[in-house]
Structures are given as structure tokens and as C-alpha cells.
Amino acid sequence: MKVAVVTGASRGIGKAIAEALADERYTLALGARSVETLREIAETLPTDVFYDYLDVSDAESVVRFAERVLDRFGGVDLVVANAGVGYFGRLDEIQEKDFEAMVQVNLLGLWRTVKAFLPSLKRRRGQVVAVTSDVSARVFPGGGAYTSTKWGARALLRVFQMENPEVRFLELRPGATDTYFAGSKPGKPREQGFLKPEEIARALICLLKLPEDVRVEELMLRSVYQEPKF
């Protein structure tokens, strides 16, 4: 049975992906800052689940989490680096602490997570899925700080791929999604252009079922109600 790691697994896209992977009989290692929520999720999943505290903005937290996962399972086959945060505002107005928080989670957090599991992934010829955004290749006013971290994440993933051909790296680029992102709450209507986390999870499962000699390098998906911008 394959072992999958999911970061930011306590809600939203991460939770939906964890549930979908469990249905596919992956063994799971779930990380997030809300351990109690992870426990509640684990109790509902039809598979073996390890869960632990994880703050990807803290280098020591990532190392500890990876060590516990590898001690428990011996190795991993899939890492879904989903943890992310977003703060918005003009570049001359956004607070430095918010910009720094996004760099720590969206950029350095991705790098730390991949690096921690990379030796195991290389041995098992595994796969990394980084959940970024449809704005990882475009910009918009009020989103300069956020998009810069997503462009950086895109660059990191591509270089990781070039340096580690034994591992397949996929950038999953969802558009507007009905989650808790940026302080909002779920319940937003599809007609406003929002995907549901379960739709993103189903798309990922389809890709994971492809033959292992197929490398899908990126997937962008958006609601038909979201304006197509490139």
C-alpha cells in the first residue's frame, strides 16, 4: 500500500485530498497546526492514518514531522504540499509581517517539505504534488506579494524536477475555491466562480492513476464561472 503525506490537511483542499486518497486506499500521514481537527478527520477515514502537528513555516517542525512519518512507515510514495496562506493589498501598503508569512509558508514551506522527504521519494521513485494557484503564472493589482510567492513556488518545483528526474513533480493550480482561504468561510456559490475542494481532489486522483511512466507537470483548473485570465 502506498504512503501519502498531505500538509495543510485539516480543512479545505488538503482535507478533500486526504479523503480522496483514503478512498483509494493510500496509507496517510497528515500534517497541520490543528492536531485535534486532524484526529477528528483520521477517525472518519477508511485507512491507516498517522497525524501530527506541522507548521511548515518552522524548519524544525518540518524536520520533526518528516522523521516521525519515516519512522512510522519507512518511506513515502507521494507528498502533497498543500499548506498555504494568502494576504492581499497594494505592494506599497501590505504589511511586511504578512508578506513574510507568505514567503515562509508558500515558498520556504514548500521547499522544506520537499527537501525533508526527497531522499525517500527518490528511493521509491515517488511523486510530489504542490498545490499552488492559477496565479502562479500571472499577476493582478492587490496581489503582488501573494503572486510572487506562487511564482517562486512554480520555479522551485521546476528546478526540483530538473535536479531529481527519479521523482515526478506536479504543480496543481486551482483557481478560486470555496474554502477558508484568506479569512473567508466555505459556502460561496458556484455562480460566483468557485470550485469545490472535492472537485480538485477528484482531478488529482485521475492523474495519480496514470501509468508511472507518464509525468504530468502541471494542471490548472477553474470553475466555468470564473473569468478566464492568463
Backbone as CSV, one residue per row, in Angstrom:
resi,resn,N_x,N_y,N_z,CA_x,CA_y,CA_z,C_x,C_y,C_z
1,MET,0.841,-1.201,0.000,0.000,0.000,0.000,0.877,1.252,0.000
2,LYS,0.559,2.212,-0.865,1.361,3.414,-0.978,1.093,4.366,0.182
3,VAL,2.145,5.110,0.545,2.067,6.067,1.647,2.063,7.483,1.084
4,ALA,1.080,8.279,1.488,0.966,9.660,1.022,1.011,10.622,2.195
5,VAL,1.753,11.697,2.043,1.825,12.787,3.006,0.974,13.932,2.476
6,VAL,0.167,14.527,3.332,-0.604,15.715,2.950,-0.380,16.789,3.998
7,THR,0.117,17.946,3.596,0.279,19.061,4.519,-0.926,19.997,4.392
8,GLY,-1.177,20.760,5.444,-2.370,21.602,5.445,-3.627,20.765,5.299
9,ALA,-3.639,19.614,6.007,-4.677,18.599,5.775,-5.914,18.770,6.634
10,SER,-5.986,19.804,7.454,-7.089,19.901,8.416,-8.372,20.470,7.828
11,ARG,-8.314,21.084,6.659,-9.521,21.638,6.066,-9.279,21.976,4.600
12,GLY,-10.338,22.348,3.910,-10.233,22.819,2.539,-9.708,21.780,1.568
13,ILE,-8.836,22.220,0.674,-8.299,21.351,-0.362,-7.510,20.194,0.243
14,GLY,-6.717,20.468,1.274,-5.924,19.413,1.891,-6.778,18.312,2.468
15,LYS,-7.841,18.677,3.153,-8.760,17.692,3.729,-9.427,16.877,2.625
16,ALA,-9.886,17.537,1.577,-10.538,16.838,0.474,-9.587,15.862,-0.202
17,ILE,-8.338,16.263,-0.375,-7.356,15.366,-0.980,-7.077,14.176,-0.070
18,ALA,-6.966,14.419,1.227,-6.746,13.317,2.165,-7.892,12.313,2.096
19,GLU,-9.112,12.792,2.053,-10.270,11.907,1.984,-10.283,11.103,0.684
20,ALA,-9.936,11.770,-0.425,-9.912,11.073,-1.710,-8.816,10.018,-1.750
21,LEU,-7.658,10.324,-1.184,-6.566,9.349,-1.143,-6.923,8.163,-0.258
22,ALA,-7.610,8.425,0.831,-8.051,7.336,1.710,-8.995,6.400,0.962
23,ASP,-9.891,6.951,0.164,-10.809,6.124,-0.617,-10.065,5.265,-1.631
24,GLU,-8.882,5.734,-2.046,-8.046,4.968,-2.971,-7.091,4.040,-2.235
25,ARG,-7.269,3.925,-0.928,-6.523,3.006,-0.075,-5.047,3.375,0.087
26,TYR,-4.741,4.655,-0.013,-3.410,5.111,0.385,-3.329,5.085,1.905
27,THR,-2.169,4.742,2.440,-1.872,4.998,3.843,-1.507,6.471,3.960
28,LEU,-1.973,7.144,5.023,-1.838,8.595,5.073,-1.005,9.081,6.251
29,ALA,-0.239,10.142,5.989,0.434,10.916,7.029,-0.047,12.354,6.855
30,LEU,-0.811,12.828,7.823,-1.426,14.150,7.712,-0.765,15.130,8.663
31,GLY,-0.479,16.326,8.165,0.135,17.355,8.989,-0.626,18.659,8.905
32,ALA,-0.753,19.329,10.036,-1.377,20.651,10.103,-1.140,21.190,11.504
33,ARG,-1.489,22.456,11.726,-1.300,23.036,13.055,-2.413,22.640,14.022
34,SER,-3.565,22.250,13.502,-4.693,21.859,14.347,-4.717,20.336,14.496
35,VAL,-4.047,19.825,15.508,-3.955,18.380,15.700,-5.304,17.783,16.059
36,GLU,-6.095,18.492,16.836,-7.403,17.979,17.222,-8.291,17.777,15.994
37,THR,-8.243,18.707,15.065,-9.019,18.553,13.836,-8.516,17.370,13.029
38,LEU,-7.199,17.191,12.970,-6.639,16.038,12.267,-7.120,14.734,12.898
39,ARG,-7.178,14.705,14.219,-7.655,13.499,14.900,-9.088,13.190,14.490
40,GLU,-9.926,14.208,14.434,-11.323,14.005,14.058,-11.428,13.497,12.617
41,ILE,-10.594,14.040,11.732,-10.604,13.580,10.345,-10.123,12.137,10.256
42,ALA,-9.046,11.826,10.951,-8.463,10.480,10.897,-9.472,9.418,11.313
43,GLU,-10.306,9.747,12.277,-11.286,8.779,12.784,-12.354,8.440,11.755
44,THR,-12.493,9.267,10.722,-13.520,9.025,9.704,-12.970,8.335,8.462
45,LEU,-11.662,8.168,8.369,-11.057,7.679,7.133,-10.866,6.162,7.156
46,PRO,-11.128,5.505,6.024,-11.054,4.045,5.960,-9.651,3.529,5.617
47,THR,-8.646,4.025,6.303,-7.282,3.598,6.022,-6.427,3.866,7.251
48,ASP,-5.178,3.403,7.217,-4.240,3.669,8.306,-3.789,5.127,8.216
49,VAL,-3.958,5.868,9.297,-3.656,7.295,9.288,-2.729,7.647,10.446
50,PHE,-1.631,8.323,10.112,-0.773,8.958,11.106,-0.999,10.458,10.983
51,TYR,-1.101,11.155,12.098,-1.263,12.605,12.043,-0.420,13.231,13.147
52,ASP,0.035,14.445,12.870,0.888,15.126,13.836,0.892,16.621,13.539
53,TYR,1.319,17.368,14.535,1.450,18.821,14.378,2.495,19.130,13.309
54,LEU,2.172,20.090,12.463,3.113,20.533,11.436,2.876,21.998,11.122
55,ASP,3.938,22.784,11.248,3.939,24.187,10.843,5.066,24.344,9.832
56,VAL,4.720,24.432,8.549,5.760,24.440,7.515,6.583,25.722,7.525
57,SER,6.136,26.752,8.269,6.941,27.970,8.386,8.068,27.810,9.401
58,ASP,8.086,26.683,10.101,9.088,26.380,11.122,9.937,25.210,10.642
59,ALA,11.206,25.461,10.358,12.077,24.420,9.804,12.162,23.207,10.717
60,GLU,12.272,23.427,12.017,12.376,22.302,12.953,11.089,21.482,12.976
61,SER,9.951,22.125,12.843,8.677,21.408,12.815,8.608,20.475,11.612
62,VAL,9.066,20.942,10.474,9.063,20.106,9.265,9.977,18.908,9.442
63,VAL,11.158,19.130,9.975,12.107,18.029,10.179,11.535,17.000,11.145
64,ARG,10.957,17.458,12.259,10.380,16.533,13.240,9.237,15.726,12.631
65,PHE,8.385,16.402,11.894,7.259,15.717,11.268,7.754,14.649,10.292
66,ALA,8.710,15.008,9.457,9.231,14.048,8.481,9.873,12.853,9.175
67,GLU,10.627,13.099,10.228,11.267,12.000,10.951,10.229,11.038,11.520
68,ARG,9.150,11.565,12.067,8.108,10.715,12.650,7.380,9.913,11.580
69,VAL,7.127,10.547,10.448,6.470,9.836,9.352,7.352,8.709,8.839
70,LEU,8.622,9.000,8.623,9.533,7.996,8.081,9.795,6.884,9.092
71,ASP,9.835,7.229,10.369,9.980,6.192,11.401,8.757,5.278,11.408
72,ARG,7.599,5.840,11.186,6.346,5.067,11.236,6.198,4.159,10.009
73,PHE,6.487,4.701,8.818,6.187,3.970,7.594,7.413,3.491,6.818
74,GLY,8.582,3.984,7.149,9.790,3.559,6.453,10.075,4.316,5.179
75,GLY,9.086,4.948,4.606,9.264,5.714,3.375,7.922,6.243,2.913
76,VAL,7.946,7.110,1.908,6.714,7.675,1.360,6.764,7.602,-0.162
77,ASP,5.583,7.547,-0.758,5.462,7.472,-2.214,4.911,8.743,-2.833
78,LEU,4.208,9.534,-2.034,3.559,10.739,-2.540,3.571,11.805,-1.465
79,VAL,3.955,13.013,-1.833,3.874,14.161,-0.933,2.998,15.216,-1.587
80,VAL,1.911,15.571,-0.919,1.038,16.651,-1.378,1.317,17.867,-0.504
81,ALA,2.072,18.797,-1.060,2.440,20.020,-0.324,1.338,21.045,-0.556
82,ASN,0.396,21.068,0.356,-0.809,21.880,0.178,-0.844,23.114,1.067
83,ALA,-0.108,23.138,2.165,-0.184,24.254,3.108,0.083,25.584,2.401
84,GLY,-0.770,26.559,2.671,-0.586,27.868,2.053,-1.399,28.933,2.763
85,VAL,-0.964,30.184,2.632,-1.690,31.319,3.199,-1.719,32.452,2.179
86,GLY,-2.688,33.363,2.355,-2.785,34.483,1.433,-3.190,35.771,2.123
87,TYR,-2.435,36.834,1.840,-2.772,38.178,2.313,-2.674,39.112,1.119
88,PHE,-3.565,40.093,1.054,-3.665,40.888,-0.163,-3.657,42.379,0.153
89,GLY,-3.167,43.139,-0.813,-3.082,44.580,-0.685,-2.036,45.120,-1.649
90,ARG,-2.102,46.401,-1.895,-1.099,47.037,-2.758,0.297,46.792,-2.200
91,LEU,1.261,46.720,-3.080,2.627,46.456,-2.643,3.173,47.553,-1.739
92,ASP,2.684,48.780,-1.896,3.162,49.854,-1.031,2.354,49.980,0.252
93,GLU,1.383,49.066,0.448,0.554,49.124,1.643,0.548,47.830,2.457
94,ILE,0.841,46.716,1.842,0.775,45.446,2.563,1.815,45.425,3.677
95,GLN,1.464,44.845,4.803,2.375,44.817,5.937,3.481,43.788,5.721
96,GLU,4.667,44.133,6.175,5.806,43.246,5.971,5.599,41.897,6.645
97,LYS,4.949,41.888,7.807,4.743,40.614,8.510,3.849,39.685,7.690
98,ASP,2.897,40.232,6.950,2.037,39.405,6.119,2.792,38.883,4.898
99,PHE,3.610,39.732,4.307,4.432,39.313,3.171,5.394,38.212,3.626
100,GLU,6.029,38.422,4.762,6.978,37.431,5.270,6.280,36.118,5.591
101,ALA,5.075,36.163,6.129,4.338,34.933,6.441,4.078,34.122,5.182
102,MET,3.758,34.790,4.092,3.519,34.081,2.834,4.800,33.470,2.288
103,VAL,5.903,34.192,2.396,7.189,33.634,1.963,7.525,32.395,2.779
104,GLN,7.310,32.477,4.090,7.641,31.360,4.971,6.803,30.120,4.676
105,VAL,5.524,30.291,4.394,4.644,29.147,4.165,4.619,28.731,2.701
106,ASN,4.300,29.666,1.804,4.072,29.324,0.406,5.343,28.966,-0.342
107,LEU,6.443,29.534,0.061,7.692,29.330,-0.671,8.663,28.458,0.122
108,LEU,9.119,28.966,1.263,10.057,28.180,2.060,9.409,26.925,2.620
109,GLY,8.118,27.003,2.956,7.426,25.819,3.457,7.394,24.702,2.428
110,LEU,7.154,25.044,1.179,7.201,24.058,0.104,8.594,23.461,-0.019
111,TRP,9.595,24.327,-0.043,10.986,23.866,-0.164,11.358,22.935,0.995
112,ARG,11.009,23.327,2.216,11.333,22.498,3.385,10.648,21.131,3.304
113,THR,9.395,21.136,2.900,8.633,19.890,2.858,9.208,18.929,1.834
114,VAL,9.451,19.424,0.632,10.010,18.553,-0.406,11.383,18.046,0.010
115,LYS,12.215,18.945,0.518,13.581,18.566,0.893,13.583,17.481,1.966
116,ALA,12.659,17.571,2.912,12.633,16.616,4.016,12.302,15.200,3.555
117,PHE,11.474,15.085,2.526,11.050,13.758,2.064,11.747,13.316,0.783
118,LEU,12.579,14.165,0.214,13.167,13.878,-1.087,13.979,12.581,-1.135
119,PRO,14.847,12.289,-0.154,15.605,11.032,-0.243,14.701,9.807,-0.343
120,SER,13.636,9.779,0.447,12.705,8.657,0.388,11.974,8.615,-0.948
121,LEU,11.552,9.763,-1.432,10.864,9.822,-2.713,11.768,9.339,-3.845
122,LYS,13.029,9.675,-3.796,13.958,9.230,-4.835,14.144,7.721,-4.793
123,ARG,14.262,7.160,-3.596,14.427,5.705,-3.477,13.202,4.973,-4.010
124,ARG,12.022,5.511,-3.772,10.788,4.835,-4.155,10.203,5.363,-5.460
125,ARG,10.973,6.234,-6.128,10.543,6.825,-7.405,9.114,7.380,-7.262
126,GLY,8.964,8.236,-6.257,7.659,8.752,-5.899,7.268,10.010,-6.639
127,GLN,6.320,10.722,-6.050,5.736,11.884,-6.711,5.469,12.991,-5.695
128,VAL,5.648,14.234,-6.145,5.320,15.421,-5.357,4.217,16.181,-6.081
129,VAL,3.194,16.558,-5.335,2.152,17.436,-5.850,2.187,18.706,-5.013
130,ALA,2.458,19.829,-5.643,2.450,21.109,-4.946,1.192,21.868,-5.349
131,VAL,0.360,22.168,-4.367,-0.860,22.939,-4.637,-0.478,24.413,-4.608
132,THR,-0.483,25.056,-5.769,-0.123,26.468,-5.857,-1.384,27.289,-6.144
133,SER,-1.523,27.794,-7.342,-2.665,28.640,-7.672,-2.661,28.920,-9.166
134,ASP,-3.824,29.294,-9.701,-3.844,29.719,-11.102,-3.080,31.020,-11.298
135,VAL,-2.713,31.712,-10.215,-1.942,32.951,-10.347,-0.439,32.703,-10.226
136,SER,-0.016,31.446,-10.329,1.427,31.197,-10.285,2.104,31.569,-11.599
137,ALA,1.313,32.013,-12.569,1.900,32.458,-13.839,1.235,33.733,-14.354
138,ARG,0.569,34.460,-13.462,0.015,35.762,-13.829,0.008,36.649,-12.585
139,VAL,-0.302,37.921,-12.767,-0.320,38.858,-11.643,-1.601,39.684,-11.704
140,PHE,-1.903,40.381,-10.600,-3.057,41.271,-10.588,-2.838,42.316,-9.502
141,PRO,-3.406,43.521,-9.664,-3.254,44.558,-8.646,-3.823,44.094,-7.307
142,GLY,-3.088,44.369,-6.250,-3.501,43.943,-4.926,-3.032,42.545,-4.566
143,GLY,-2.415,41.865,-5.515,-1.949,40.503,-5.261,-0.472,40.321,-5.518
144,GLY,0.287,41.399,-5.552,1.698,41.301,-5.896,2.500,40.434,-4.947
145,ALA,2.268,40.594,-3.656,3.021,39.804,-2.679,2.644,38.336,-2.773
146,TYR,1.345,38.062,-2.829,0.883,36.680,-2.900,1.366,36.001,-4.184
147,THR,1.162,36.659,-5.316,1.551,36.026,-6.578,3.053,35.810,-6.666
148,SER,3.841,36.677,-6.060,5.293,36.484,-6.118,5.706,35.200,-5.412
149,THR,4.996,34.838,-4.331,5.323,33.581,-3.651,4.878,32.388,-4.492
150,LYS,3.798,32.528,-5.236,3.326,31.426,-6.069,4.190,31.274,-7.322
151,TRP,4.658,32.376,-7.884,5.621,32.278,-8.977,6.898,31.603,-8.473
152,GLY,7.318,31.975,-7.268,8.509,31.353,-6.697,8.327,29.866,-6.482
153,ALA,7.132,29.470,-6.007,6.851,28.053,-5.808,6.908,27.302,-7.140
154,ARG,6.400,27.912,-8.169,6.439,27.303,-9.514,7.887,27.084,-9.954
155,ALA,8.726,28.092,-9.722,10.135,27.970,-10.091,10.830,26.878,-9.276
156,LEU,10.554,26.841,-7.967,11.143,25.800,-7.127,10.796,24.420,-7.648
157,LEU,9.539,24.216,-7.964,9.099,22.895,-8.389,9.769,22.485,-9.697
158,ARG,9.924,23.417,-10.600,10.537,23.083,-11.888,12.017,22.734,-11.730
159,VAL,12.700,23.452,-10.854,14.108,23.133,-10.639,14.256,21.809,-9.880
160,PHE,13.382,21.574,-8.900,13.375,20.269,-8.233,13.242,19.153,-9.272
161,GLN,12.354,19.346,-10.252,12.162,18.324,-11.279,13.420,18.105,-12.104
162,MET,14.066,19.182,-12.499,15.273,19.073,-13.310,16.405,18.395,-12.549
163,GLU,16.475,18.663,-11.256,17.563,18.104,-10.451,17.288,16.694,-9.952
164,ASN,16.024,16.263,-10.027,15.641,14.951,-9.469,14.725,14.219,-10.443
165,PRO,15.261,13.723,-11.552,14.417,13.074,-12.557,13.772,11.777,-12.080
166,GLU,14.241,11.230,-10.950,13.643,9.998,-10.428,12.257,10.242,-9.844
167,VAL,11.974,11.494,-9.516,10.714,11.868,-8.871,9.880,12.672,-9.862
168,ARG,8.577,12.426,-9.864,7.678,13.225,-10.707,7.098,14.381,-9.880
169,PHE,7.173,15.576,-10.421,6.683,16.774,-9.746,5.513,17.356,-10.529
170,LEU,4.403,17.555,-9.831,3.203,18.114,-10.440,2.818,19.396,-9.722
171,GLU,2.611,20.466,-10.483,2.064,21.698,-9.916,0.562,21.704,-10.156
172,LEU,-0.199,21.644,-9.092,-1.656,21.672,-9.160,-2.107,23.112,-8.939
173,ARG,-2.751,23.708,-9.937,-3.025,25.139,-9.956,-4.531,25.420,-9.965
174,PRO,-5.185,25.336,-8.814,-6.622,25.632,-8.784,-6.890,27.127,-8.825
175,GLY,-8.013,27.460,-9.427,-8.490,28.828,-9.373,-9.256,29.067,-8.078
176,ALA,-10.157,30.020,-8.088,-10.939,30.346,-6.887,-11.640,29.097,-6.372
177,THR,-11.476,28.826,-5.077,-12.008,27.604,-4.479,-12.761,27.950,-3.202
178,ASP,-13.839,27.249,-2.972,-14.730,27.522,-1.842,-14.146,26.927,-0.558
179,THR,-13.236,27.651,0.068,-12.560,27.192,1.281,-12.486,28.347,2.275
180,TYR,-11.655,28.143,3.316,-11.417,29.178,4.325,-10.322,30.160,3.889
181,PHE,-9.886,30.104,2.657,-8.721,30.868,2.220,-8.901,32.368,2.453
182,ALA,-7.807,32.983,2.909,-7.744,34.440,3.104,-8.829,34.953,4.052
183,GLY,-9.161,34.135,5.050,-10.088,34.576,6.071,-11.555,34.390,5.758
184,SER,-11.870,33.875,4.566,-13.272,33.650,4.213,-13.743,32.307,4.759
185,LYS,-15.009,32.007,4.588,-15.574,30.740,5.029,-16.228,30.032,3.842
186,PRO,-16.284,28.686,3.888,-16.951,27.954,2.798,-18.431,28.309,2.717
187,GLY,-19.018,28.037,1.556,-20.423,28.318,1.341,-20.656,29.292,0.202
188,LYS,-19.587,29.657,-0.490,-19.726,30.593,-1.605,-20.326,29.861,-2.813
189,PRO,-21.233,30.493,-3.531,-21.933,29.813,-4.626,-21.042,29.586,-5.844
190,ARG,-21.288,28.492,-6.544,-20.550,28.184,-7.770,-20.662,29.333,-8.774
191,GLU,-21.842,29.947,-8.800,-22.081,31.002,-9.793,-21.177,32.211,-9.609
192,GLN,-20.498,32.289,-8.476,-19.508,33.349,-8.281,-18.125,32.910,-8.736
193,GLY,-18.043,31.706,-9.276,-16.786,31.262,-9.879,-15.938,30.368,-9.020
194,PHE,-16.521,29.705,-8.028,-15.731,28.925,-7.095,-15.817,27.422,-7.370
195,LEU,-14.663,26.778,-7.408,-14.591,25.329,-7.398,-14.887,24.820,-5.997
196,LYS,-15.215,23.545,-5.887,-15.330,22.872,-4.607,-14.057,22.052,-4.376
197,PRO,-13.561,21.995,-3.145,-12.334,21.239,-2.882,-12.402,19.805,-3.375
198,GLU,-13.569,19.179,-3.296,-13.721,17.793,-3.729,-13.484,17.640,-5.230
199,GLU,-13.789,18.681,-5.997,-13.547,18.620,-7.443,-12.059,18.615,-7.744
200,ILE,-11.311,19.393,-6.996,-9.856,19.413,-7.168,-9.268,18.060,-6.780
201,ALA,-9.768,17.493,-5.691,-9.276,16.187,-5.244,-9.555,15.111,-6.291
202,ARG,-10.738,15.141,-6.888,-11.076,14.134,-7.901,-10.173,14.266,-9.116
203,ALA,-9.872,15.494,-9.509,-8.970,15.699,-10.647,-7.592,15.129,-10.348
204,LEU,-7.108,15.347,-9.132,-5.802,14.818,-8.765,-5.800,13.292,-8.790
205,ILE,-6.841,12.653,-8.282,-6.904,11.195,-8.277,-6.824,10.657,-9.706
206,CYS,-7.480,11.303,-10.643,-7.401,10.878,-12.047,-5.958,10.875,-12.537
207,LEU,-5.211,11.914,-12.184,-3.816,11.990,-12.632,-2.955,10.937,-11.948
208,LEU,-3.225,10.665,-10.681,-2.430,9.680,-9.956,-2.626,8.268,-10.498
209,LYS,-3.705,8.052,-11.221,-3.977,6.728,-11.781,-3.315,6.509,-13.136
210,LEU,-2.671,7.519,-13.664,-1.954,7.354,-14.929,-0.760,6.431,-14.737
211,PRO,-0.268,5.802,-15.808,0.920,4.943,-15.687,2.106,5.716,-15.117
212,GLU,2.975,5.013,-14.416,4.091,5.666,-13.740,5.130,6.234,-14.702
213,ASP,5.047,5.870,-15.990,5.977,6.462,-16.951,5.405,7.722,-17.600
214,VAL,4.277,8.201,-17.064,3.686,9.470,-17.517,3.939,10.527,-16.447
215,ARG,4.513,11.647,-16.842,4.756,12.751,-15.908,3.894,13.939,-16.321
216,VAL,2.897,14.252,-15.526,2.091,15.453,-15.743,2.728,16.561,-14.923
217,GLU,3.166,17.612,-15.556,3.959,18.631,-14.882,3.127,19.756,-14.287
218,GLU,1.940,19.998,-14.832,1.063,20.989,-14.218,-0.370,20.768,-14.664
219,LEU,-1.288,21.154,-13.799,-2.703,21.109,-14.118,-3.346,22.361,-13.542
220,MET,-3.949,23.168,-14.408,-4.706,24.335,-13.958,-6.181,24.040,-14.162
221,LEU,-6.984,24.245,-13.128,-8.414,24.027,-13.253,-9.168,25.153,-12.556
222,ARG,-10.230,25.601,-13.222,-11.049,26.688,-12.689,-12.511,26.396,-12.973
223,SER,-13.375,27.000,-12.216,-14.805,26.909,-12.472,-15.130,27.570,-13.818
224,VAL,-16.146,27.049,-14.489,-16.565,27.669,-15.743,-17.132,29.064,-15.502
225,TYR,-17.460,29.372,-14.235,-17.997,30.686,-13.901,-16.897,31.706,-13.583
226,GLN,-15.651,31.237,-13.466,-14.545,32.171,-13.224,-14.042,32.695,-14.562
227,GLU,-13.844,33.981,-14.627,-13.373,34.592,-15.864,-12.025,34.017,-16.239
228,PRO,-11.850,33.585,-17.497,-10.560,33.032,-17.907,-9.527,34.137,-18.112
229,LYS,-8.552,34.185,-17.237,-7.460,35.139,-17.350,-6.141,34.387,-17.379
230,PHE,-5.226,34.837,-18.229,-3.964,34.130,-18.408,-2.786,35.106,-18.327
